[in-house]
CSV table of C-alpha atoms in Angstrom, one decimal:
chain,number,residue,atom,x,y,z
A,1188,UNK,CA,57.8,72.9,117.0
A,1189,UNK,CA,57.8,76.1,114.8
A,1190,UNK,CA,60.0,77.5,112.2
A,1191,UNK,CA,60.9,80.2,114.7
A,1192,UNK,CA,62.9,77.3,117.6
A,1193,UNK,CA,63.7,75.3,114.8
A,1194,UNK,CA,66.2,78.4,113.9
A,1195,UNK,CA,66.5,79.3,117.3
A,1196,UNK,CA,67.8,75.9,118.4
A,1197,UNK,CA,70.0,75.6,115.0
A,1198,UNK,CA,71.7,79.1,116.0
A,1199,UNK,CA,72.5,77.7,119.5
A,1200,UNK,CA,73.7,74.6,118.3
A,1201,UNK,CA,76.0,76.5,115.7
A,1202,UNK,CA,78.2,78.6,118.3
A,1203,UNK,CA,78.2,76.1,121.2
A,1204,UNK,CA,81.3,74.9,119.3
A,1205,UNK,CA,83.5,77.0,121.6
A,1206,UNK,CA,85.9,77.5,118.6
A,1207,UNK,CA,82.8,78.3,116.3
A,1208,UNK,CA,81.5,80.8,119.0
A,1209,UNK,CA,85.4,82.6,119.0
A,1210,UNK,CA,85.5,82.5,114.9
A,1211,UNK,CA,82.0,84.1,115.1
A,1212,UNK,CA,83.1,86.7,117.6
A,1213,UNK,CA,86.3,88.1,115.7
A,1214,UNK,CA,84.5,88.1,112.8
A,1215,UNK,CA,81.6,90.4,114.3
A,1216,UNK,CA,84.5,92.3,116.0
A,1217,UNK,CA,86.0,92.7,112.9
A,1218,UNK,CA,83.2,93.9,110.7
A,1219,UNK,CA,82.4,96.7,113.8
A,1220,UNK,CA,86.3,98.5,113.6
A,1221,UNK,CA,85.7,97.9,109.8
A,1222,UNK,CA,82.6,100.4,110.0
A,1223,UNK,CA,84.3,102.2,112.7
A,1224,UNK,CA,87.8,101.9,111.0
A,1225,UNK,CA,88.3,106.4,110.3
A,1226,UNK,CA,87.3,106.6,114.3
A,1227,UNK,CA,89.7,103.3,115.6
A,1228,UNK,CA,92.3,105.0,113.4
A,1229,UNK,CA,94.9,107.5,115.0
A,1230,UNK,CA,95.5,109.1,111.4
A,1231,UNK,CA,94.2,109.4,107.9
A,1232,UNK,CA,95.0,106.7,105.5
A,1233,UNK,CA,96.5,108.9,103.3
A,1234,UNK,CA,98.5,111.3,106.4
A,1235,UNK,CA,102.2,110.5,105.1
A,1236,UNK,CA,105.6,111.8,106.5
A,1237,UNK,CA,108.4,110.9,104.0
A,1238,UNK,CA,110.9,111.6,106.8
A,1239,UNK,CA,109.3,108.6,108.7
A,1240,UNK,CA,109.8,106.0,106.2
A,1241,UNK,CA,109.2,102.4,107.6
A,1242,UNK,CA,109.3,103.7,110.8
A,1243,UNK,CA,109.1,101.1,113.2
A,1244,UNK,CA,106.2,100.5,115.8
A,1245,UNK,CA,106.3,103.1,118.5
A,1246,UNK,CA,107.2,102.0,121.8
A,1247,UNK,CA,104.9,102.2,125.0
A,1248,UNK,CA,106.1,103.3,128.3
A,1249,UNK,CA,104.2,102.9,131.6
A,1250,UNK,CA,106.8,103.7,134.5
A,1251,UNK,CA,108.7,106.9,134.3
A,1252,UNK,CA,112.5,107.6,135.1
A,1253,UNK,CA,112.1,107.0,138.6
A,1254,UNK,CA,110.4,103.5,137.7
A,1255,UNK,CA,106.8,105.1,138.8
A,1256,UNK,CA,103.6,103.9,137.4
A,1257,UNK,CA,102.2,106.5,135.0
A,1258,UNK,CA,99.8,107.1,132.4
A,1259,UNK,CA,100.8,105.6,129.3
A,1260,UNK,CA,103.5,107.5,126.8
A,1261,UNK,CA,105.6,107.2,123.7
A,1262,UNK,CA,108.8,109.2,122.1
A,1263,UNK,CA,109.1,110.2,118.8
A,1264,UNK,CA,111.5,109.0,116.6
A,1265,UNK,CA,114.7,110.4,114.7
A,1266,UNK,CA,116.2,109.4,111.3
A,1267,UNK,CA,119.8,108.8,111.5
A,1268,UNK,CA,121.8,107.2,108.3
A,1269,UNK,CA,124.0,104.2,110.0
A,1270,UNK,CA,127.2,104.3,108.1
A,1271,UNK,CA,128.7,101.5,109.6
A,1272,UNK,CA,125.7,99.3,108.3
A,1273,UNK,CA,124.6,101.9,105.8
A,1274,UNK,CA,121.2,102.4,106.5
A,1275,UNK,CA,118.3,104.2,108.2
A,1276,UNK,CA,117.9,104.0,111.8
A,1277,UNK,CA,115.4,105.5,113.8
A,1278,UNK,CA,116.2,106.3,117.1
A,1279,UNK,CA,113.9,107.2,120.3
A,1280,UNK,CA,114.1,111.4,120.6
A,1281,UNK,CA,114.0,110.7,124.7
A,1282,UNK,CA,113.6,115.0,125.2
A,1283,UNK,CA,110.1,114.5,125.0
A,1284,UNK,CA,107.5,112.5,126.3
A,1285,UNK,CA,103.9,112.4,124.9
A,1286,UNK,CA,101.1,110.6,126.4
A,1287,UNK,CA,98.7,108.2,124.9
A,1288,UNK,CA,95.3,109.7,124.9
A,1289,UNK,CA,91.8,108.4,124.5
A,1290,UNK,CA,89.7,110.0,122.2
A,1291,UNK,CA,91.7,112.9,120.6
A,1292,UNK,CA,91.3,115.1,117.8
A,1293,UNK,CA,93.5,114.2,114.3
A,1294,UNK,CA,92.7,114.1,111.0
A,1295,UNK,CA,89.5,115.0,109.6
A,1296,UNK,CA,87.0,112.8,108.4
A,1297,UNK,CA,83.2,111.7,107.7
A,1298,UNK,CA,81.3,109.5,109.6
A,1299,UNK,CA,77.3,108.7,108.4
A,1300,UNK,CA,78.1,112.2,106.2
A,1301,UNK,CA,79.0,114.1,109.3
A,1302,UNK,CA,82.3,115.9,109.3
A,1303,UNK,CA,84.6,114.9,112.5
A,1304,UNK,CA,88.4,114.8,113.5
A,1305,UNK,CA,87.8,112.6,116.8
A,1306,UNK,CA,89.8,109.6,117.2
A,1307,UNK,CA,89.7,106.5,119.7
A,1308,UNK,CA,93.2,107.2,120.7
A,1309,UNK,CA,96.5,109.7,119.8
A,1310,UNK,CA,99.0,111.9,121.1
A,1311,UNK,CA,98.5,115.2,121.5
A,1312,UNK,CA,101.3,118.4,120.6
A,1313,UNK,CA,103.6,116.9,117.7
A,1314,UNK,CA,103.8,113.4,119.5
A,1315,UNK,CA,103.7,110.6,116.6
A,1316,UNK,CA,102.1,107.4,117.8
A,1317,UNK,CA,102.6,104.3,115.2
A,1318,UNK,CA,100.8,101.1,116.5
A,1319,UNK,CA,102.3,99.0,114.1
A,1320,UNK,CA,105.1,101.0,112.1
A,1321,UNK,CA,104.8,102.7,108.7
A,1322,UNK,CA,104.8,102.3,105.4
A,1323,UNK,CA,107.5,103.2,102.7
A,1324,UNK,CA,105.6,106.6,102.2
A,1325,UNK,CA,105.4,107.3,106.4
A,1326,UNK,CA,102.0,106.8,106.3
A,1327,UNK,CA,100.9,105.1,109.6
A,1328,UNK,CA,100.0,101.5,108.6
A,1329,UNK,CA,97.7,100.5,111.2
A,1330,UNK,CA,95.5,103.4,109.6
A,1331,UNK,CA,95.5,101.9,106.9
A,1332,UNK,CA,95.1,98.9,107.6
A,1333,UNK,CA,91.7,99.1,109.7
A,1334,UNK,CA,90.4,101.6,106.9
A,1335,UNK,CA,91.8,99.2,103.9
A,1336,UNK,CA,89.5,96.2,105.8
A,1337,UNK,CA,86.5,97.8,104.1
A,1338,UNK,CA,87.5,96.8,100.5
A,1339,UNK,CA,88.8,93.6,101.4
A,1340,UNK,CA,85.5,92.5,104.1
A,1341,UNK,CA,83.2,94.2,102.2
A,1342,UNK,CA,83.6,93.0,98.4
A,1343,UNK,CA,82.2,89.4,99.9
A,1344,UNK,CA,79.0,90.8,100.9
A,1345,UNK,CA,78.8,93.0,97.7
A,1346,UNK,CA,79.4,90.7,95.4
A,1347,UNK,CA,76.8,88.2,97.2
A,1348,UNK,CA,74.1,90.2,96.7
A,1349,UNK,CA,74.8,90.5,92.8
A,1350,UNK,CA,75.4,86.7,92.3
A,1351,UNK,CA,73.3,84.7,94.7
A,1352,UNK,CA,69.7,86.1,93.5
A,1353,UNK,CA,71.2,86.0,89.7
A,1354,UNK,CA,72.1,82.3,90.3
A,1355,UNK,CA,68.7,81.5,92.0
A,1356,UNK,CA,66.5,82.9,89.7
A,1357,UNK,CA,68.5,81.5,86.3
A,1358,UNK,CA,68.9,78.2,88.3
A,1359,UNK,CA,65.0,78.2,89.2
A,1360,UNK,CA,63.8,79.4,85.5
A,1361,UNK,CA,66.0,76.7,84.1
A,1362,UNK,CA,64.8,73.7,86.0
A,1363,UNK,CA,60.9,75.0,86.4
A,1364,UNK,CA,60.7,75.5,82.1
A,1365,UNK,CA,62.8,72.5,81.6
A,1366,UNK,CA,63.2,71.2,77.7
A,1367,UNK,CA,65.0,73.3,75.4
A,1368,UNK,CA,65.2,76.4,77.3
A,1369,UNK,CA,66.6,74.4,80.0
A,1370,UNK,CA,69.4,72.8,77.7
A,1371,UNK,CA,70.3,76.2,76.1
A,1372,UNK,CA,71.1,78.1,79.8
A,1373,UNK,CA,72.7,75.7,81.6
A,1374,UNK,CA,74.8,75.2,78.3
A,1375,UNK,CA,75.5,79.0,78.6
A,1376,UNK,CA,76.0,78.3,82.5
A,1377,UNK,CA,78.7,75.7,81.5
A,1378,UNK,CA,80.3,77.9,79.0
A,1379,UNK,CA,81.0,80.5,81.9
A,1380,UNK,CA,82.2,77.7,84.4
A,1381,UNK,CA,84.3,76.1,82.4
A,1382,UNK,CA,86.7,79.9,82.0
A,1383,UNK,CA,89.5,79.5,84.7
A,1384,UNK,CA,88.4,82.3,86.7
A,1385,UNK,CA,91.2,83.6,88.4
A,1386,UNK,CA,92.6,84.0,85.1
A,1387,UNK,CA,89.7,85.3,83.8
A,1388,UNK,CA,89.5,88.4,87.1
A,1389,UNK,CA,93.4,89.4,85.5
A,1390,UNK,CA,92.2,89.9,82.0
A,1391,UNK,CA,89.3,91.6,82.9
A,1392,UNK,CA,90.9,93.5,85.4
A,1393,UNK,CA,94.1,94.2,83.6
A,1394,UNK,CA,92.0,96.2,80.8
A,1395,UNK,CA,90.3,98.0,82.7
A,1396,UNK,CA,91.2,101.8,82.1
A,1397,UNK,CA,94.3,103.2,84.9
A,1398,UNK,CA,92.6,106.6,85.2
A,1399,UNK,CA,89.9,104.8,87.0
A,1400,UNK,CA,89.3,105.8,90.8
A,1401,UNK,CA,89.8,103.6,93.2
A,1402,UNK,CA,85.7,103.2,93.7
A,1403,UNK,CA,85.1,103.0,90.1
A,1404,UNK,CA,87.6,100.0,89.6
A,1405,UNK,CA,86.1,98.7,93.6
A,1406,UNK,CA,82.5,98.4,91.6
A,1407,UNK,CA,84.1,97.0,88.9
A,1408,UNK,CA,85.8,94.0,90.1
A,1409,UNK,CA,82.9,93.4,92.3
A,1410,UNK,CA,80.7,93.2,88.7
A,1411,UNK,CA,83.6,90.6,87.3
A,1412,UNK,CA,83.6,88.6,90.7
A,1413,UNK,CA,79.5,88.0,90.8
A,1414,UNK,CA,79.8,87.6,86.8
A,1415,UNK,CA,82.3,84.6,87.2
A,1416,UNK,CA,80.3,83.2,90.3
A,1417,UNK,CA,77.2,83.0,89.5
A,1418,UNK,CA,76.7,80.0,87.2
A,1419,UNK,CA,78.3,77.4,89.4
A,1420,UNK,CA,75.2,77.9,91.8
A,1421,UNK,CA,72.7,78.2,89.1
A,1422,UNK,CA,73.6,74.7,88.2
A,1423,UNK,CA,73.4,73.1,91.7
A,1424,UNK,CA,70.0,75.3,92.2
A,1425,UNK,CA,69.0,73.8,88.6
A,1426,UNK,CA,69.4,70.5,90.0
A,1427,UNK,CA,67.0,70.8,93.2
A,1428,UNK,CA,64.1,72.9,91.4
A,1429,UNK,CA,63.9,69.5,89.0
A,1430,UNK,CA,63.0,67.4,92.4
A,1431,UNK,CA,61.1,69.8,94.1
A,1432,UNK,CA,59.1,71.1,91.2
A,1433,UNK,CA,57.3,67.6,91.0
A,1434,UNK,CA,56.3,68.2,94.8
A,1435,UNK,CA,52.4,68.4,95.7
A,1436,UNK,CA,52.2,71.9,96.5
A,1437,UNK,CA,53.8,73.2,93.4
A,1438,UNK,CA,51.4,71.4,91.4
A,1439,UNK,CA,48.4,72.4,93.6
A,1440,UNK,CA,49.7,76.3,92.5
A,1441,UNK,CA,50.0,75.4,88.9
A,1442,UNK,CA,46.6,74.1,88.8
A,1443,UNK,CA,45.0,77.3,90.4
A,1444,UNK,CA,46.4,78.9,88.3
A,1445,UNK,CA,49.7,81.2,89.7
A,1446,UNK,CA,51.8,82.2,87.0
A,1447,UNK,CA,55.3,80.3,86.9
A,1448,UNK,CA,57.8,83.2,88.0
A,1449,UNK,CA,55.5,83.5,91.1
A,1450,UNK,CA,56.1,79.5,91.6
A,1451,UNK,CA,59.7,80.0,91.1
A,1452,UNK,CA,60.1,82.6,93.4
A,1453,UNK,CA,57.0,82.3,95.9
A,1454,UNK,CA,57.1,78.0,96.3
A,1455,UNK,CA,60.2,76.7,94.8
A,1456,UNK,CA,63.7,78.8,95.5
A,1457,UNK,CA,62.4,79.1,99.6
A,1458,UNK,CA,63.2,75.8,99.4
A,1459,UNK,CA,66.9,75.9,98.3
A,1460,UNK,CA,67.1,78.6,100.8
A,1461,UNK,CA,69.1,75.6,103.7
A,1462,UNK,CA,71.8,75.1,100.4
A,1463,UNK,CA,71.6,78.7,99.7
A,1464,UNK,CA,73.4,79.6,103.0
A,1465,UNK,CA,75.7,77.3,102.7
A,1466,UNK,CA,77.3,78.4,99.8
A,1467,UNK,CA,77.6,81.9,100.6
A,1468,UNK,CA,78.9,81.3,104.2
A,1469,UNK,CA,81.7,79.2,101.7
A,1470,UNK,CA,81.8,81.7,99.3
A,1471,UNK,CA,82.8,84.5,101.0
A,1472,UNK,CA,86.5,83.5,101.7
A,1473,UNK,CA,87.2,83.2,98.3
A,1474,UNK,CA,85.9,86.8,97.2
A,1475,UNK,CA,88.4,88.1,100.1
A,1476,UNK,CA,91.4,86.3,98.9
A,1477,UNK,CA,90.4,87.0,95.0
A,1478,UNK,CA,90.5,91.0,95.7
A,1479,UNK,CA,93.2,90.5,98.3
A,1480,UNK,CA,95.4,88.4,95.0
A,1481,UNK,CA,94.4,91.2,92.5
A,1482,UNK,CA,95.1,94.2,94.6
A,1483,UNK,CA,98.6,92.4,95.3
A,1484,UNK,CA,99.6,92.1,91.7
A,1485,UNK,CA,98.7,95.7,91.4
A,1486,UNK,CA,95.2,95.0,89.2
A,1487,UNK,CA,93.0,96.1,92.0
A,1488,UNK,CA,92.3,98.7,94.3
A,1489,UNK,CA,95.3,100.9,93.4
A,1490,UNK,CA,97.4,103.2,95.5
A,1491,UNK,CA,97.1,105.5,97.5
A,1492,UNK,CA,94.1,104.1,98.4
A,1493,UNK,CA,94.4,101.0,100.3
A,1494,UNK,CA,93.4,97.3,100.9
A,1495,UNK,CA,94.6,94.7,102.4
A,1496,UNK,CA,96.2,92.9,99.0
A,1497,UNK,CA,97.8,95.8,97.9
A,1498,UNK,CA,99.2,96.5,101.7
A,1499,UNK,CA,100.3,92.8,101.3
A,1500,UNK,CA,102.3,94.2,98.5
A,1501,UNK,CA,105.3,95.9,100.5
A,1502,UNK,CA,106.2,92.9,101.9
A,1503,UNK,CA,107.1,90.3,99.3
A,1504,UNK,CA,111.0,90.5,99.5
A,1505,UNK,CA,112.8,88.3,102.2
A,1506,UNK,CA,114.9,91.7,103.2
A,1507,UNK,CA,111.4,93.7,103.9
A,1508,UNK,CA,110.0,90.6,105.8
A,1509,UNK,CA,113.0,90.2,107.7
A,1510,UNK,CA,113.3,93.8,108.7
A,1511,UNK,CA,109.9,95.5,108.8
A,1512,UNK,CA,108.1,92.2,109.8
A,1513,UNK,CA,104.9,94.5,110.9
A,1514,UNK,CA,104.2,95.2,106.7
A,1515,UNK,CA,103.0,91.6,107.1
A,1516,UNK,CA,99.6,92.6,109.1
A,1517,UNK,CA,97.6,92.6,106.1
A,1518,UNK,CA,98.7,88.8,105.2
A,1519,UNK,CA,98.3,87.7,108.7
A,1520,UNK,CA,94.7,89.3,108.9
A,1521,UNK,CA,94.0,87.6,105.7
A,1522,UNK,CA,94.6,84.4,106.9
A,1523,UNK,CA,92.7,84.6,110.2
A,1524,UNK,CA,89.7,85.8,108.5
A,1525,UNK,CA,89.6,83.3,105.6
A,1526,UNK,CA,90.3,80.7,108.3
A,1527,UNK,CA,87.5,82.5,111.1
A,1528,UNK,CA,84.8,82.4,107.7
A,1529,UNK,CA,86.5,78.6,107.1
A,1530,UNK,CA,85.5,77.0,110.3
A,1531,UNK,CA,82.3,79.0,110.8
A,1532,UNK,CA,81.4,77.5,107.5
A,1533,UNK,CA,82.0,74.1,108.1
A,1534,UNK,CA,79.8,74.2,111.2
A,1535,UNK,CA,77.1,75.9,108.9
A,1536,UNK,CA,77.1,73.6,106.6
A,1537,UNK,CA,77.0,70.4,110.1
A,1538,UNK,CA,74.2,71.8,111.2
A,1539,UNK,CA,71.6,73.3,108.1
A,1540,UNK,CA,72.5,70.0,106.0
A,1541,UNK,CA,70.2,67.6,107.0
A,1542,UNK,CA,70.8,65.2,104.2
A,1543,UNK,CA,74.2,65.5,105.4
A,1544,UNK,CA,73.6,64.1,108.3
């Protein structure tokens, strides 16, 4: 049997879980309105009406006055000050009707450097369509959630690629030399590992300049993630190059003479590459929730750009929670996906771990 149905036949095995095959699905789902997020979005993430303040969800009609099945429409809302209760309500403006409309023309935006104001769906003439409320600055939060899922999906990836080849190639260069130079980097490795890093990601963050854009200080806490990551794999890589650099075929390439970053890299880290996927499918939750945990103590992405952390933000009082219980989106997407990359991870891990089994 070749490599290419040994993979095949692993792959099959790894989503005929039927829960495996749905965490797989809404992750890929996911990723594609991530990419797509300015197009899925109805507005702009930074379109804000201060006279629609936590606005709640717009309501969707489908049988008219007479109780007729019709195309799909919303009303527009008013802000009225409740004395009695003394607050803001918003209250249906029932003059109007506006219909819900696939692909309609909003706000402006760039898509693969092209300049376009076409959206999935909308309302058309004034009409104000809020899938799931707004924000405290009446910016729709739906929008900003979908284009926010970019920072907080993508920094996993990002930071992966920064990391995982540092940690391989220190880990691999470390066990292959051996002796001293062996004892001085993973000593260095331990030094890093041994820094709490959560702790570490807030200083580091924290002193970070504040007239930093929101992409400058994006690439920056994806630099302090990978720097904090990468030595607890460099150790476990270290570990396997010392058994498999003792292996026939490795010796065969010394004695012909290859020069030993081309054994590292051509004969020894391919081998790792089983543990290798392992650890980033695991890896990746914890990059989500570390940006998600900085943007929400306000050392991350900073407004008004958005993420899902610091969306997470507007809703940590009981009183927000229990009256705008759509600001918690951002936390209940968090949790699916973590949980989604959780159990697509353990099934990863089932079926590439042979010593496992």
């Amino acid at each position: 049997m070749n490599q290419n149905t040994i993979k095949k036949n692993k792959f099959k095995l790894l989503l005929k879980d039927n829960i495996v095959f749905f965490a797989f699905v809404f992750l890929v789902f996911l990723y594609i309105c991530s990419i797509l997020a300015d197009f899925i979005s109805p507005y702009s993430a930074y379109s804000s009406n201060k006279e629609l303040s936590y606005a709640p969800p717009s309501n969707i009609y489908i049988l008219d006055k007479t109780n007729k099945l019709t195309f799909p429409y919303t009303y527009n809302y008013k802000r009225m000050f409740n004395e009695s209760k003394f607050k803001v309500d918003y209250i249906e403006d029932t003059s109007k009707a506006y219909k819900l409309k696939l692909f309609v023309k909003g706000d402006e935006y760039k898509f693969l450097g092209i300049k376009t104001s076409l959206h999935l769906f909308g309302t058309t003439n004034g009409g104000k369509f809020f899938l799931l409320g707004t924000d405290i600055n009446g910016r729709d939060f739906f929008s900003r959630l979908m284009i926010g899922s970019r920072i907080s999906l993508f920094i996993g990836f990002i930071t992966i690629l920064i990391s995982v080849p540092l940690g391989l190639l220190y880990g691999g260069i470390s066990g292959y030399l051996g002796g001293k130079v062996d004892i001085v980097m993973m000593r260095l490795a331990e030094a890093i590992m041994s820094i709490p890093s959560f702790y570490l990601l807030i200083i580091l963050a924290g002193i970070l300049p504040a007239n930093l854009t929101s992409t400058q200080r994006f690439i920056m806490i994806t630099a302090i993630l990978a720097f904090v990551s990468w030595a607890s794999l460099s150790r476990i890589i270290r570990g396997m190059v010392l058994s498999i650099k003792t292996r026939e075929y490795v010796l065969a390439s010394e004695v012909i003479g290859q020069s030993k970053l081309n054994i590292i890299i051509k004969h020894i880290l391919p081998q790792t590459l089983t543990f290798t996927i392992i650890a980033v499918s695991l890896s990746i939750p914890s990059y989500i929730l570390s940006e998600s945990a900085l943007s929400f103590i306000g050392l991350g992405i900073q407004q008004p750009d958005a993420s899902w952390g610091n969306l997470l933000k507007d809703a940590q009082s009981y009183i927000v929670i229990t009256s705008r219980p759509w600001l918690l989106a951002s936390g209940v997407l968090i949790f699916v996906t973590v949980l989604a990359y959780n159990i697509l991870s353990d099934k990863i891990r089932d079926v590439f771990d042979t010593n496992q089994r």
